[in-house]
Structures are given as C-alpha cells and as structure tokens.
XYZ file of C-alpha atoms in Angstrom:
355
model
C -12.187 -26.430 -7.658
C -9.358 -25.238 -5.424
C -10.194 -22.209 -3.182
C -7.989 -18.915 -3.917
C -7.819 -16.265 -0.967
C -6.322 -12.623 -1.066
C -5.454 -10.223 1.927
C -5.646 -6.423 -0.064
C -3.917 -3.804 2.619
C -4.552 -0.510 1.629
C -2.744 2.499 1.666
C -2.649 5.009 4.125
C 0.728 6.408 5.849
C 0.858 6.224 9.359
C -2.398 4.707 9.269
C -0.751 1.647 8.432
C -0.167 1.354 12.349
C -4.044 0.005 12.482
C -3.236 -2.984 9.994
C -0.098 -4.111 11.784
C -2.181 -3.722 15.310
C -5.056 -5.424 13.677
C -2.882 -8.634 12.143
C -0.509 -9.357 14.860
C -3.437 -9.912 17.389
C -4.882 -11.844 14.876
C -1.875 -13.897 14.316
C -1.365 -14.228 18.582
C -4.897 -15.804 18.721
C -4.609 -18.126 15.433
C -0.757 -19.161 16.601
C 0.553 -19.263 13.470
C 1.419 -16.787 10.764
C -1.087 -14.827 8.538
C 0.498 -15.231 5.364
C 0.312 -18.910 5.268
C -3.561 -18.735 4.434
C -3.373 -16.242 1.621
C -2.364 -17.094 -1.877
C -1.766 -13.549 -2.681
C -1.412 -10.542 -0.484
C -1.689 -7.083 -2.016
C -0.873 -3.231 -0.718
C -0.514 -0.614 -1.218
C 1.854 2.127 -0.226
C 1.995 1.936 3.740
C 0.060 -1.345 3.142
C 2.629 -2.324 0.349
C 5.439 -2.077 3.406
C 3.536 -4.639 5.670
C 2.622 -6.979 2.261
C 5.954 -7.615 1.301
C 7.023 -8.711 4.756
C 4.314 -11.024 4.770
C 4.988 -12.329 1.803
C 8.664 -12.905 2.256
C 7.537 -15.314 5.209
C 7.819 -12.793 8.328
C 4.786 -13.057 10.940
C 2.544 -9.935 11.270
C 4.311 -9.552 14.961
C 7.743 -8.343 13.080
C 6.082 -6.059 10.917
C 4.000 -4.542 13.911
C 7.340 -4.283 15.529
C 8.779 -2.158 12.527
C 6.285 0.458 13.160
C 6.542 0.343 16.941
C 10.450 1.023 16.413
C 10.339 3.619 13.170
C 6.383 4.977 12.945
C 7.456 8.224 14.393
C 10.941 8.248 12.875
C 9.853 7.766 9.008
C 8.167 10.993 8.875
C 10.820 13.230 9.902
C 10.652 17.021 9.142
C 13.535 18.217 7.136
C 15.421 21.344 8.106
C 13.804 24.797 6.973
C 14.028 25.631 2.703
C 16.256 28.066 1.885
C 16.367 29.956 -1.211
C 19.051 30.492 -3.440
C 20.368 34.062 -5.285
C 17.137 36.628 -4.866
C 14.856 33.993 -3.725
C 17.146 34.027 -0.417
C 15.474 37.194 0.494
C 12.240 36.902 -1.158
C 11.282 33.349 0.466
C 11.118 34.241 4.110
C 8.131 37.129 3.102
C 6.429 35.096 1.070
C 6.118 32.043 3.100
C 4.784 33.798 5.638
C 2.272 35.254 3.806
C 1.538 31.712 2.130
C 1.007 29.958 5.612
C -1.452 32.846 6.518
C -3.722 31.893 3.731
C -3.031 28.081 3.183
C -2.391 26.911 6.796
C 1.023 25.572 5.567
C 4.118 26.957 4.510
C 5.861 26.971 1.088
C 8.628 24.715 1.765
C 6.557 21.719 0.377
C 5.892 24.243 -3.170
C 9.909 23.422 -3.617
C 10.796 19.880 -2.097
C 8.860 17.107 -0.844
C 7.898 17.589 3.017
C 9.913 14.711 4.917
C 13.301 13.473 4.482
C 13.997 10.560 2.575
C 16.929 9.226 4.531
C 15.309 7.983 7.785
C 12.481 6.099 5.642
C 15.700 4.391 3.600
C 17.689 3.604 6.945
C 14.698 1.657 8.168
C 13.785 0.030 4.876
C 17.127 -1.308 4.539
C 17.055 -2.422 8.478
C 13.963 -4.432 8.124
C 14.267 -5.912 4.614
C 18.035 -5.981 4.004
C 19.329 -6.800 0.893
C 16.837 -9.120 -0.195
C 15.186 -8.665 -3.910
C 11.664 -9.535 -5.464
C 13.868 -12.711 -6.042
C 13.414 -13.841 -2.442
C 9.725 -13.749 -2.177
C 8.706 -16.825 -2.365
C 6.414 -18.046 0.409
C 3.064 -16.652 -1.158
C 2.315 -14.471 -4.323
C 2.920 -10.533 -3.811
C 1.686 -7.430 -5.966
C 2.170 -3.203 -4.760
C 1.349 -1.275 -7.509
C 3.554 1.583 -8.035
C 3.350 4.421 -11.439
C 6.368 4.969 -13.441
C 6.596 8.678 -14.144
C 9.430 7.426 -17.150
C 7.417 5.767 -19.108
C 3.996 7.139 -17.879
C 2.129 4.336 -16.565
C 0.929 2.081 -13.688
C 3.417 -0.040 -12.679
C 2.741 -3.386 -10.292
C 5.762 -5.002 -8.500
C 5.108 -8.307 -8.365
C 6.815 -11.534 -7.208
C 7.665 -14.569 -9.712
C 4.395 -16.036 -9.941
C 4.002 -14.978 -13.491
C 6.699 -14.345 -15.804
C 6.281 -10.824 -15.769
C 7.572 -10.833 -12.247
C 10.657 -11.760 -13.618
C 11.530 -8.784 -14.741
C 11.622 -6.913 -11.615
C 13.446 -10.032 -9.515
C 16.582 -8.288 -8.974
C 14.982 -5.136 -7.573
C 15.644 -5.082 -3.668
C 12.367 -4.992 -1.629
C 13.825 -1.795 0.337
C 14.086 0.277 -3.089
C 10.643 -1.447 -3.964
C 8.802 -0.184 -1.192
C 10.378 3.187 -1.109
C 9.216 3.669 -4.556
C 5.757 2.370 -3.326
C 5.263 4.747 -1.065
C 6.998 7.794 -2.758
C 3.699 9.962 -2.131
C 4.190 13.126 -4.404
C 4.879 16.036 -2.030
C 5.270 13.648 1.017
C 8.552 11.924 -0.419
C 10.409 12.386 -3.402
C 10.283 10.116 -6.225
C 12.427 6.495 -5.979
C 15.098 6.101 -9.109
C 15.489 2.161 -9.873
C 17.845 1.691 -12.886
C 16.669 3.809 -15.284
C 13.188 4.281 -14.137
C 11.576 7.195 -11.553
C 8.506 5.139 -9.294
C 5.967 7.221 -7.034
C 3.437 6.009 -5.057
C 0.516 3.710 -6.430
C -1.940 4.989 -4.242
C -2.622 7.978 -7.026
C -4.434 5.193 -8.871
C -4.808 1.742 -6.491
C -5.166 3.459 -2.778
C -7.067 0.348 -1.917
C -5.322 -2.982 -4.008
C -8.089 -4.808 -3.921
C -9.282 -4.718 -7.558
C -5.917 -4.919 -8.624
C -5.125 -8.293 -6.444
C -8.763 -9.604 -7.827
C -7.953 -8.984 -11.486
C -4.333 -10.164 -10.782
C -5.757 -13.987 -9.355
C -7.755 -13.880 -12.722
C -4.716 -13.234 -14.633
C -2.850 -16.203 -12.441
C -5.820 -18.741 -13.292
C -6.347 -17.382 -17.192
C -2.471 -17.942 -18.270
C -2.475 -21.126 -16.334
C -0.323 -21.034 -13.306
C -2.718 -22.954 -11.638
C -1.563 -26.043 -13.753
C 1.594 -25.847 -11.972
C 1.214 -25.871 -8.344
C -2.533 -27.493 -9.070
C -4.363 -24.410 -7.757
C -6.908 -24.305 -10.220
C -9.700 -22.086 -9.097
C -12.214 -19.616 -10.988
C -13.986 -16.029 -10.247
C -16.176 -18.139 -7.630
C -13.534 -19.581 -6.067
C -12.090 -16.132 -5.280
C -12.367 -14.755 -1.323
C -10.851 -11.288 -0.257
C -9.961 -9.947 2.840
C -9.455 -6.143 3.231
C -8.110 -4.176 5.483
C -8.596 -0.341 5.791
C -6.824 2.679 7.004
C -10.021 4.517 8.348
C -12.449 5.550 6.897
C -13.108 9.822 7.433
C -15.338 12.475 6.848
C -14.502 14.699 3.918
C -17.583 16.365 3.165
C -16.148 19.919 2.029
C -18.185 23.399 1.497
C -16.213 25.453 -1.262
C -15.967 29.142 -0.593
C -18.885 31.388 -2.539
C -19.785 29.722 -6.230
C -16.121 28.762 -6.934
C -12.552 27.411 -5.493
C -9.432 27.668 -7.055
C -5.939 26.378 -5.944
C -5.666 27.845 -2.713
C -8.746 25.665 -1.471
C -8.199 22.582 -3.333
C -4.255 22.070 -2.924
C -4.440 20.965 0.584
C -7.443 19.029 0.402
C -7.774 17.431 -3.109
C -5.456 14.388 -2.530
C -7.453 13.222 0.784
C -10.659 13.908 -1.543
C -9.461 11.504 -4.181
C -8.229 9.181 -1.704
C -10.905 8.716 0.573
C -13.676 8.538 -2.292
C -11.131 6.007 -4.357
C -11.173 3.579 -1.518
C -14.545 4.036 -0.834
C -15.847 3.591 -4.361
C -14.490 0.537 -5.069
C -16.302 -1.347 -2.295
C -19.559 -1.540 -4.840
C -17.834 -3.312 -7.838
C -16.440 -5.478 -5.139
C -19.556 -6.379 -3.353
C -20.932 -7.072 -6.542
C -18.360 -9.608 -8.203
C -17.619 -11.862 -5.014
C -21.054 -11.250 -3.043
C -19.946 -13.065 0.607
C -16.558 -13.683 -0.386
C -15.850 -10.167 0.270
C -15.142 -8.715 3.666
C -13.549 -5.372 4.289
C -12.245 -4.691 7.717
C -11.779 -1.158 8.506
C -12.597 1.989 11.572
C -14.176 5.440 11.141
C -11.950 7.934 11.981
C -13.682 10.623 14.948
C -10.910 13.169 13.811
C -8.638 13.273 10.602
C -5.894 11.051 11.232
C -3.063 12.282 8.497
C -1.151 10.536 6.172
C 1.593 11.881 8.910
C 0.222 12.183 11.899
C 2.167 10.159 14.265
C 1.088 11.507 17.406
C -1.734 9.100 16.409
C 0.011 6.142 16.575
C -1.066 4.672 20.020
C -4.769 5.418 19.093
C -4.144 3.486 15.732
C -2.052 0.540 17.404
C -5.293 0.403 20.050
C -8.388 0.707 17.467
C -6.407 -2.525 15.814
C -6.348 -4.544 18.640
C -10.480 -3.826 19.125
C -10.855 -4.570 15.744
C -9.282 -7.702 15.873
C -10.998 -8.957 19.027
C -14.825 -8.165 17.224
C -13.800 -9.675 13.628
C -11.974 -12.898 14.895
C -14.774 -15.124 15.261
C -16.009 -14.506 11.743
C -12.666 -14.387 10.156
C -11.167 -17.611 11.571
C -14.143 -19.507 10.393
C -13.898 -17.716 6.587
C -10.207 -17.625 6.370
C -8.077 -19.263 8.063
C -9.210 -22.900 7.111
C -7.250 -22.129 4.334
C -3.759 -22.964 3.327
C -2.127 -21.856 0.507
C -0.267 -23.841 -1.922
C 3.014 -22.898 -2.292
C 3.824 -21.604 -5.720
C 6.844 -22.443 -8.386
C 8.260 -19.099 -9.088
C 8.631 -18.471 -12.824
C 12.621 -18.167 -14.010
C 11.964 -16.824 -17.006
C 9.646 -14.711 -19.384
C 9.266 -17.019 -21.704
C 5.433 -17.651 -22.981
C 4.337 -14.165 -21.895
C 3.927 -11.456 -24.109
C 5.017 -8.321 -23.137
C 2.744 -5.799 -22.322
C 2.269 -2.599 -20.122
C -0.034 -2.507 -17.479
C -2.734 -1.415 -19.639
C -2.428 -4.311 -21.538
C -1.084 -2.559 -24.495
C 2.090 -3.655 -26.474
C-alpha cells in the first residue's frame, strides 16, 4: 500500500498571512519545497491563493512573498457610494443613521466593500497567464459555488477527468472567483458562469480534499502513476487561520437583522471549521493533525493592520510543530501524476453527485 498525504489550507482573508509565515519557515528548515511531499493540496479561499502556487511548483517562500508585497494592498477601500436620482439626497441621512445602529455604514447594503481591481492586478502579477492546464507538479482542488447553476463547484487540476473541463481557466480568474466573499468582493464571471467564494460551504477543505483522495483511489488513478493507497493510507495536514471566540449574547428574547448581519458569517465560519475537526479525528485517528493559533482579539477577514502579528504567530508555530511534522510528513514524496487529457470514462455529474 502506497502512502497518500494532503496539506488542507483553510480559508480566512488576511489570515492567510499565518499559513504563508507558518510554511516558508517550514520549507527554510526542511531545504526543499513543501509541495513535493503532498499528493494533493487543498484551500480554500485565502488558502485556495497559497494552494495553487504550491501546486504549480512555487516554494512556500514566493507565496509568503506575495502577501508581504500585496496583504495590505488587496483589501483596498473603494471611494464613498453615491446614490443616484432621489437616493443622491436620501443616502447621506440614512447612512448615518445606519452606522449609528450597525457600527458600519450602508455602502456595503449596495456594492461589495473592497475594490476588485487591486486583488486582479496582483493575481495576474503572481500567477500570469497560466491555466488549470499548467498545474501539474501535485494534485490541486479550491472549491468555489456557482451562483448560475446553483451549486458547489471544486476547481480542480487534471488528475481526474473532470479537471478537464476547467483546464483552460487561468489560475488568476480561478482564485479570484475563490475568494469572491459575498459582500467583501463581488462575484468572478468565467465564460458563462458567476463563482463566489467556497468558504460559504468548505471554509476548512479538509473533508473535501479527504473525500476527493477517495474519489482518486475509487475511479482508479492510482493504476496510473501506481499510487494505490486506501482510507488507511490517507494522512492530512491542516493548517488554520485562528481559531476565535464568538460566543454571542442576543439582545432581550430575540435578534433580528440588525444583530445578526454583521456577525452571522464569522458565526458560520468559525463553528464550520471547528465542527469538522470531529468527523476528521474520527476517520484518520493519528493521521490527522491540524495546525492552527487562538486568536487574543478578532483578527478580520480584513484586518491588515494585523499582518505582522500573523506573519510572527507563523513563524512560532512553525518552530513548536517542526519536530513532529518532519518526522510525519516529510518522509514522504509524492508521485508525480499523469494529468488526464480528456473526459472520457467519467460520467458527468455535479458536485452532488447528481446527473
């Protein structure tokens, strides 16, 4: 039985800082590059950003250097909203009394919050025009939903046929869409298709990435690059974004949209990535590990004044964990795979598994 390894990077925004921090010293003590003991990597959203360069080849030291050089820059603040016909008067009034009882303004109630342009210019500096096409030097999956046809949707490179469908995307468009966080970013349009951010349903790739090795061994791409391997064969290395305290007290017997809206997606996100650490635990026992820091204060989704803090709590985290994670994971090598030309032999279903 061959032995089958996954790196899962979860999602996170800025917070991705700590998982570049956290690699790269990891990669300066092992001397080579992370990627080549993985046979699969898997993020998601901020963590789908750093996967695909890994996966493409690049060590974790050029995707710790994208952040250094565009962190702050990704999230910039558009100018100020302004209304058109009556709402040109109306607007000013009413988003100042918004802010007085929501903390934010109402801007983000007609646009998404940051512009999309400096998050293309770097995407399209670090990646270029290379496609899904060019991933090649281990497998890749970020899952992404399509708001079109109202489903999950996992970018994937060619390692099964149904990566070939998606070959021609480039990675800069792919990521974009990734981490097209509704009201953070508006949505990505890819030929016919709208994408937003899989982190509404995969915030932590992990499951996805396990299910997606079981899929590689069940159809039999094992047979082809001889990586035959079963559920036991299965590690997984995670990596977090923080882990933070959202215990929450509702106001009186009842909460209605002016509590929840700017608090319900850090809810769901927090307990999503939490939660899934149970099934986890309990399908690959010791294979598991999940690497991760608890946050003292809320680090946002956009707080980039944070980015030092997250860049240092890395490089801790990667001094502690070494030890134990040279001797679990980086014995391994991964097998290179034979990327799939066609979609021949697979039958074509949605991400459900539904025709």
């Amino acid at each position: 039985m061959s032995r089958f390894q996954i790196l899962s990077l979860a999602g996170g925004g800025i917070r991705g800082a700590f998982i570049t921090s956290f690699l790269n010293d990891l990669e300066q003590k092992l001397g080579r590059p992370i990627a080549e003991s993985f046979d699969l990597i898997a993020g998601t959203s901020t963590g789908g950003i750093i996967a695909a360069g890994l996966a493409m080849g690049l060590p974790a030291s050029k995707m710790h250097d994208f952040y250094v050089r565009h962190g702050a820059g990704i999230f910039s603040a558009r100018p100020p909203y302004r209304g058109k016909g009556l709402m040109r008067f109306l607007f000013p009034s009413a988003n100042w009394v918004f802010k007085r009882k929501t903390g934010s303004g109402l801007d983000a109630a007609f646009r998404a919050r940051y512009c999309p342009h400096a998050l293309q210019e770097a995407f399209d500096e670090g990646f270029g025009e290379s496609t899904l096409k060019s991933v090649e030097f281990t497998r890749l999956v970020i899952p992404s939903v399509n708001l079109t046809k109202g489903e999950p949707h996992v970018f994937r490179s060619r390692h099964l046929p149904k990566g070939v469908r998606d070959q021609d995307f480039k990675i800069s468009d792919v990521v974009i869409a990734a981490t097209a966080a509704p009201t953070y970013f508006p949505h990505r349009q890819i030929g016919e298709c709208s994408y937003v951010d899989g982190g509404v349903w995969a915030a932590d790739p992990s499951m996805l990435a396990v299910a997606e090795a079981m899929r590689i061994q069940q159809f039999g791409e094992c047979e082809i690059d001889g990586t035959c391997f079963s559920t036991d064969d299965v590690h997984l290395l995670s990596v977090g974004t923080g882990l933070a305290e959202y215990s929450l007290t509702p106001p009186g017997s009842d909460a209605g949209t002016l509590f929840w809206a700017t608090r319900i997606a850090d809810l769901m996100g927090m307990a999503q990535v939490q939660g899934i650490h149970l099934p986890l635990r309990f399908l690959l026992g010791d294979r598991y590990r999940h690497i991760n820091f608890r946050m003292q204060e809320k680090f946002g989704l956009a707080d980039v004044q944070h980015i030092p803090e997250l860049f240092r709590l890395g490089s801790v985290r990667a001094v502690e964990a070494f030890d134990t994670i040279n001797d679990e994971f980086f014995q391994h090598k991964r097998v290179q795979f034979e990327p799939f030309t066609t979609t021949d032999g697979e039958i074509e279903l949605d991400e459900f598994g539904f025709h």
